[in-house]
Short mmCIF file of C-alpha atoms in Angstrom, two decimals:
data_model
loop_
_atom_site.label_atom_id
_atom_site.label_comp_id
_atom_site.label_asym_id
_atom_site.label_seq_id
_atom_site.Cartn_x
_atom_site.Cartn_y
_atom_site.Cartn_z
CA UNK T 1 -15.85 -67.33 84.08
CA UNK T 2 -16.02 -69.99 81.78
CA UNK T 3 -18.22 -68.99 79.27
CA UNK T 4 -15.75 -65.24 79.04
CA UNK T 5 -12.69 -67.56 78.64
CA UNK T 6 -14.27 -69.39 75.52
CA UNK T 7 -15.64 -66.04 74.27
CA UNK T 8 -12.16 -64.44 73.94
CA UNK T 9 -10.24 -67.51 72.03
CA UNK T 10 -13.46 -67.04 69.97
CA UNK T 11 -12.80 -63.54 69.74
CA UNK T 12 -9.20 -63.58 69.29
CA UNK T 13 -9.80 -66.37 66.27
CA UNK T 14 -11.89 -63.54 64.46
CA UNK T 15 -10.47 -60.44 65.75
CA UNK T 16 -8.64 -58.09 62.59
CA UNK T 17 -6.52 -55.43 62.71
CA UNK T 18 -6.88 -52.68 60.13
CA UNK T 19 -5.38 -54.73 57.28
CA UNK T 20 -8.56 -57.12 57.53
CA UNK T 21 -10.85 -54.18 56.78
CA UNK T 22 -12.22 -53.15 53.39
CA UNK T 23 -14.82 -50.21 54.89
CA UNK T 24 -13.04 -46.89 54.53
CA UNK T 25 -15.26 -45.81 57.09
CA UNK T 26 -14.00 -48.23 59.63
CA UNK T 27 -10.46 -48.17 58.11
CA UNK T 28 -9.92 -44.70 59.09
CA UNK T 29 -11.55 -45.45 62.47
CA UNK T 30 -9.15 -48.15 63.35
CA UNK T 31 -5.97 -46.11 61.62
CA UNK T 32 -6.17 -43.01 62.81
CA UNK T 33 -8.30 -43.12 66.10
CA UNK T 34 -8.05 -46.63 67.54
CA UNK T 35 -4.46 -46.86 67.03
CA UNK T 36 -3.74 -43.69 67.28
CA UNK T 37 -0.46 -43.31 69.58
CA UNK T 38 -0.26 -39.95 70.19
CA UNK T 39 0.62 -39.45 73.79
CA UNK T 40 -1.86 -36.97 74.75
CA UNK T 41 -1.69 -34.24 77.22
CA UNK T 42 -5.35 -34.99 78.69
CA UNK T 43 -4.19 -38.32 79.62
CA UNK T 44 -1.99 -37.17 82.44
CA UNK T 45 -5.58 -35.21 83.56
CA UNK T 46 -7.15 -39.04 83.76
CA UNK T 47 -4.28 -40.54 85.34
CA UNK T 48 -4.88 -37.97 87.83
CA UNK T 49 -8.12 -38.31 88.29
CA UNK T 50 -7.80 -42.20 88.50
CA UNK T 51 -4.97 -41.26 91.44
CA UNK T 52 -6.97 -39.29 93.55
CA UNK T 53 -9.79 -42.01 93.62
CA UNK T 54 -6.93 -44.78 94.50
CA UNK T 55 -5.43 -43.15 97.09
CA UNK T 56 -9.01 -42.77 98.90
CA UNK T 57 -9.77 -44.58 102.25
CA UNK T 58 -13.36 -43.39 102.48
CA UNK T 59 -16.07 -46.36 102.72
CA UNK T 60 -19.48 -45.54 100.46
CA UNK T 61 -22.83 -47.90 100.89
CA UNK T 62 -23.25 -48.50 97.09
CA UNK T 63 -26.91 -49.37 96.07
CA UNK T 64 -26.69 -51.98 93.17
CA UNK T 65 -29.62 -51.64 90.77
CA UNK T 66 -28.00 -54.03 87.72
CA UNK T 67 -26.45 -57.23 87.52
CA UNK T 68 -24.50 -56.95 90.43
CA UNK T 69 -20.47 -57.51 90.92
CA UNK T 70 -18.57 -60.46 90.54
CA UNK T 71 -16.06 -59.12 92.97
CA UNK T 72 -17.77 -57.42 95.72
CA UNK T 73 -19.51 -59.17 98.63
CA UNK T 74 -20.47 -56.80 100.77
CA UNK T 75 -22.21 -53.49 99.26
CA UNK T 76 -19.94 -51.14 101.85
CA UNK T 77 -17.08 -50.93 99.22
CA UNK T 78 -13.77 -49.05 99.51
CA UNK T 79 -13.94 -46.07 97.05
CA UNK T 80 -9.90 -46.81 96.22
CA UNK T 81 -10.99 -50.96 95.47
CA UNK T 82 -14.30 -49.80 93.10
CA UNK T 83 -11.72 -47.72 91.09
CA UNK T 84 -9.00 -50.47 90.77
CA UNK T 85 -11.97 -52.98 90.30
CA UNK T 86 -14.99 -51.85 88.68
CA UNK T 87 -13.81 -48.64 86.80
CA UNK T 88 -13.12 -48.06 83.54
CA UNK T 89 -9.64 -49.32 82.56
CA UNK T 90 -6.51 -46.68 81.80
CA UNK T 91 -6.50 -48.10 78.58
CA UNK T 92 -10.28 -48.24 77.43
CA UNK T 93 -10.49 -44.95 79.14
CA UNK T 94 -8.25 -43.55 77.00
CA UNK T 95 -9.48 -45.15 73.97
CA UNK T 96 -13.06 -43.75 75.12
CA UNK T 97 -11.08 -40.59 75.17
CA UNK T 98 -10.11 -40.99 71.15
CA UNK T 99 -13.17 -41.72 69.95
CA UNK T 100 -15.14 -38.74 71.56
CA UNK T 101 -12.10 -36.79 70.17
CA UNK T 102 -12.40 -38.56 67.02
CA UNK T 103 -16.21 -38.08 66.44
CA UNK T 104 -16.21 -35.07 68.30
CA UNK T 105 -20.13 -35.70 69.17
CA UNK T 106 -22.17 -32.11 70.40
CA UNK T 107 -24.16 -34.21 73.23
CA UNK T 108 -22.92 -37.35 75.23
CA UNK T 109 -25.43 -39.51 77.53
CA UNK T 110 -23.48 -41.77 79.97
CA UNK T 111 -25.56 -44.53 81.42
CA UNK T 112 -23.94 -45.68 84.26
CA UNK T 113 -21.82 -42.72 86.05
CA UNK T 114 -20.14 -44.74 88.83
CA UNK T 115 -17.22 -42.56 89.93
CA UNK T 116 -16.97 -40.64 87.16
CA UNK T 117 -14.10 -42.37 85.44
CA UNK T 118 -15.54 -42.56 81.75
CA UNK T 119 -17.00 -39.45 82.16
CA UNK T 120 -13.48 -37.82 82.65
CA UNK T 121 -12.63 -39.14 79.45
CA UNK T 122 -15.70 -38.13 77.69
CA UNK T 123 -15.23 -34.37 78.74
CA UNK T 124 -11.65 -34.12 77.82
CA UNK T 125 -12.44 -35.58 74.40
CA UNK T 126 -14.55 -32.98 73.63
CA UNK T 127 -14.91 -30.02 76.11
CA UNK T 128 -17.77 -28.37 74.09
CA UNK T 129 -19.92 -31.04 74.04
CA UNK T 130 -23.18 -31.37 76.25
CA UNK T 131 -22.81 -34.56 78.52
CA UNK T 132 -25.79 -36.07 80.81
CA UNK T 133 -24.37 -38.97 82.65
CA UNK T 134 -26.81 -41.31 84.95
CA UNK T 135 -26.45 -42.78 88.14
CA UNK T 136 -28.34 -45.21 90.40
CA UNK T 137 -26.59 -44.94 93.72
CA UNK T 138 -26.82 -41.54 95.66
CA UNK T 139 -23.68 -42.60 97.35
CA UNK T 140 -21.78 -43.03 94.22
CA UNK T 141 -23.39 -40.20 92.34
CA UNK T 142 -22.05 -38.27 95.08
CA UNK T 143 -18.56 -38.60 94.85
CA UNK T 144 -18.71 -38.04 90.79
CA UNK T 145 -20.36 -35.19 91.02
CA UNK T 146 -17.53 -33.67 93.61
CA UNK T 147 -14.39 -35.00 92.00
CA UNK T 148 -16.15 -34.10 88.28
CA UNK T 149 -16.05 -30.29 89.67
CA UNK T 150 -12.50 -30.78 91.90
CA UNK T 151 -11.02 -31.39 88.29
CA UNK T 152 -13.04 -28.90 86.08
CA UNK T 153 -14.74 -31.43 84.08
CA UNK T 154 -17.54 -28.61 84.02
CA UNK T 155 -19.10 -30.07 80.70
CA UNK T 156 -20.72 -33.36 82.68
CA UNK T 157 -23.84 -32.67 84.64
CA UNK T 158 -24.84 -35.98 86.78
CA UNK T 159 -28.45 -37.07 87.23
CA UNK T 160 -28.97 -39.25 90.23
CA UNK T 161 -31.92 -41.22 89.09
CA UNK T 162 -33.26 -45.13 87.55
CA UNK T 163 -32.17 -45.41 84.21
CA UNK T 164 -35.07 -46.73 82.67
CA UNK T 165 -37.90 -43.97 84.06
CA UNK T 166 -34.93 -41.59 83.44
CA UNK T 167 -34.88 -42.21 79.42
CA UNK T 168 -39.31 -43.04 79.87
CA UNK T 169 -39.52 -39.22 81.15
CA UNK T 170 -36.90 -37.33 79.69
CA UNK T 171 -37.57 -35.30 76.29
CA UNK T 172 -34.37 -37.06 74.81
CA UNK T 173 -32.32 -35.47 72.63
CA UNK T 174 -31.81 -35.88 68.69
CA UNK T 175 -28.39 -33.46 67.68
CA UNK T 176 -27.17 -34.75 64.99
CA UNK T 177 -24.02 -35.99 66.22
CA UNK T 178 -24.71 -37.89 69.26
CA UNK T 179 -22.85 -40.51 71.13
CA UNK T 180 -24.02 -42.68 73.98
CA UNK T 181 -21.97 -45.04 76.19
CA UNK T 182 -24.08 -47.97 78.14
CA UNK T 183 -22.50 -49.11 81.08
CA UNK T 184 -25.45 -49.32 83.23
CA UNK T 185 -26.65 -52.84 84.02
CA UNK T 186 -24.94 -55.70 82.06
CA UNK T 187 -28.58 -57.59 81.85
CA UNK T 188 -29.79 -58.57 78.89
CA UNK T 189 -33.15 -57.47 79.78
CA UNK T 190 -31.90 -53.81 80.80
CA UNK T 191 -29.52 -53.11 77.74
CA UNK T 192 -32.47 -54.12 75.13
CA UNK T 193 -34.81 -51.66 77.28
CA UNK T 194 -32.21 -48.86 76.97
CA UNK T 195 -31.47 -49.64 73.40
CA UNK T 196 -35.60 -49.68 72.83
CA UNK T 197 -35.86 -46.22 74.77
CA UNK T 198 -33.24 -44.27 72.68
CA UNK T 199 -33.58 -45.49 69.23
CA UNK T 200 -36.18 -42.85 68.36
CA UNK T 201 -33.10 -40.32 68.97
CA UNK T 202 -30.88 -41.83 66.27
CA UNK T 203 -29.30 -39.98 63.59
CA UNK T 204 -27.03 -40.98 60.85
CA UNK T 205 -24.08 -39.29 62.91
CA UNK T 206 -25.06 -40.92 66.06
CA UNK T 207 -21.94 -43.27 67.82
CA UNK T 208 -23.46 -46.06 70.30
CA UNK T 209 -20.83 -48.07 72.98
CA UNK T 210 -22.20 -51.10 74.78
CA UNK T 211 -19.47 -51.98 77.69
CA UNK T 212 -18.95 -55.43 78.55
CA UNK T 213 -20.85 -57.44 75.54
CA UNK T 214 -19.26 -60.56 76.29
CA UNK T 215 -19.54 -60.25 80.43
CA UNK T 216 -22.62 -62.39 80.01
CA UNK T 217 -24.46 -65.47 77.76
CA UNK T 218 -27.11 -63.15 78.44
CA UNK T 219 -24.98 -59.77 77.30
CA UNK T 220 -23.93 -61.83 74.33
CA UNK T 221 -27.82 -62.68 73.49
CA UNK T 222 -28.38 -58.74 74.04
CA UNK T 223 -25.62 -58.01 71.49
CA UNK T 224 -26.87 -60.53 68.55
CA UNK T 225 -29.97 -58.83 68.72
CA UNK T 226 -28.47 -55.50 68.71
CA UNK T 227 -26.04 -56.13 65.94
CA UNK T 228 -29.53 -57.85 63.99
CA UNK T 229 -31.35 -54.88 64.01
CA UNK T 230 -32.63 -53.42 60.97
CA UNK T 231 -31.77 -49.97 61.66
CA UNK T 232 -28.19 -50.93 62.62
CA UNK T 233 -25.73 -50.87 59.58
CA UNK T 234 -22.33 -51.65 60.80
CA UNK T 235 -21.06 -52.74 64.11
CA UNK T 236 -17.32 -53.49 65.70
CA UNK T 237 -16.56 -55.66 68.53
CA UNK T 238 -13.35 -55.09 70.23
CA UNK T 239 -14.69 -57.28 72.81
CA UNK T 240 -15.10 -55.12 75.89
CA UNK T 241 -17.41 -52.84 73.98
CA UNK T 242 -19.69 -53.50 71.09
CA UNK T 243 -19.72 -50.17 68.89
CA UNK T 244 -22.83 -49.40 66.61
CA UNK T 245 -23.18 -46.97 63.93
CA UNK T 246 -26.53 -46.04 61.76
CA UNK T 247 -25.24 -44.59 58.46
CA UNK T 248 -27.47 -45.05 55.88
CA UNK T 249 -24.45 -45.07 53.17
CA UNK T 250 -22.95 -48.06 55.22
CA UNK T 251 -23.49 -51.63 53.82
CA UNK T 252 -24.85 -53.78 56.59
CA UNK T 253 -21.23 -55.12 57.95
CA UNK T 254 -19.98 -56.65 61.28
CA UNK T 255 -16.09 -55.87 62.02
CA UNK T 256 -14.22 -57.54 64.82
CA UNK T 257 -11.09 -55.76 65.78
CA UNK T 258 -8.52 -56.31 68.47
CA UNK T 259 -7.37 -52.65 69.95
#
C-alpha cells in the first residue's frame, strides 16, 4: 500500500487541471468531456445497474487468472461485495461513460468483463457502437452476460475466454475509430502482452485506457514503457487510468490531470 500512497502525493504534485494544458487537443478533452457536468439521463441507467448487483446475495466461485485481489481471501465471493469492491467506481464509470460519448468510437474491446459494470457505461456512451468485452471466469462471465441483456445493453456481446489466446486467434479489428479499455490483469507482464497483441490494429483515431497504472511498481514499469513507445504520441494520467492516443499531428507530450 505503500508504494500507491507515495505514487499519489507524486501524482497530486504534478497533476493539472485544464489551465496547465497548452494541447488544444487535450484542452478540449479535459473542458468539455472530463469536466463535463452535465447530469446525464444514462447515469440513472448505471446507478441502476450498480443497484441490482448490490442488493444480490448470490455466492459465485470466481476463477482468478491475473494478479489477484488485495481484498478477497477466499475465491467464493459475494456478487453484492465484488461490486462494492472490485467494480468500476460510480464516478470513473461515468467518466468512462463521457469519453465513449465524447469519442464516440464504432467498435469497443473490453478486456476484463467482470460483472459488466464498465461495459454498461461503454454501451450507453455510444449505443451504435460494436463492443467485444472478455472474460476469464465462466462464473463471472455469466452473470454479465444476464444482467447486460436484463438492462438492454444489447450492443455488448461477452466472450468467455483467456485474454491472451483470445487477441493470438482473433482476426482483430482496425475501424478507424477504435477504443479499448484494459482492465484485465494488472501484471506488468500481461498488460505489455496485450498492448504487443493489439498495436497492429491502431489507427490515428484509436482511444486506449489502461485501469489501475499505479496499482503496481510493476503496473508503473508497464506504463513507462507504454508512454515510451515510439508509436505513442501523447498520453494522460489521471492516475487510475493511463489514456493513450496515436495521432500523428500530436507532438510527443505526457499530460497529468486530476479529474
Amino acid at each position: 500500500m505503500l508504494p500507491t500512497i507515495k505514487s499519489y502525493l507524486k501524482f497530486l504534485y504534478n497533476s493539472k487541471n485544464q489551465h496547465g494544458v497548452h494541447s488544444p487537443f487535450v484542452f478540449d478533452l479535459v473542458t468539455k468531456c472530463f469536466y463535463d457536468n452535465t447530469k446525464y439521463h444514462d447515469y440513472q441507467s448505471l446507478s441502476e445497474y450498480r443497484k441490482f448487483l448490490l442488493k444480490s446475495k448470490t455466492t459465485i466461485e470466481v476463477t482468478d487468472f491475473g494478479a489477484g485481489s488485495r481484498v478477497f481471501k477466499s475465491n467464493k465471493r459475494q456478487i453484492s461485495k465484488i461490486a462494492k469492491t472490485a467494480g468500476i467506481s460510480p464516478k470513473r464509470a461515468e467518466l468512462l461513460f463521457r469519453i465513449t460519448k465524447y469519442f464516440q468510437p464504432d467498435t469497443i474491446l473490453e478486456i476484463g468483463t467482470s460483472l459488466g459494470l464498465a461495459t454498461s457505461a461503454l454501451s450507453l456512451g455510444n449505443s451504435n457502437a460494436k463492443i467485444t468485452s472478455l472474460e476469464g471466469c465462466p462464473k463471472t462471465s455469466e452473470v454479465a452476460i444476464t444482467l447486460l441483456q436484463k438492462f438492454g445493453f444489447f450492443n455488448a456481446r461477452v466472450e468467455t475466454t483467456e485474454f491472451s489466446s483470445y487477441l493470438k486467434t482473433q482476426q482483430l479489428t482496425t475501424d478507424n475509430r477504435q477504443l479499448i479499455y484494459f482492465d484485465g490483469n494488472h501484471s506488468k507482464k500481461a498488460t505489455l502482452e496485450y498492448f504487443e497483441l493489439l498495436l497492429p490494429t491502431i489507427t490515428n483515431e484509436t482511444v486506449w485506457i489502461f485501469d489501475d497504472i499505479h496499482w503496481s511498481i510493476e503496473m508503473e514499469e508497464a506504463w513507462e514503457t507504454i508512454k515510451n513507445h515510439p508509436k505513442i504520441t501523447v498520453t494522460i494520467d489521471t492516475f487510475q487510468w493511463g489514456i493513450v492516443f496515436f495521432r500523428a499531428e500530436q507532438e510527443k507530450e505526457h499530460f497529468t490531470i486530476r479529474v
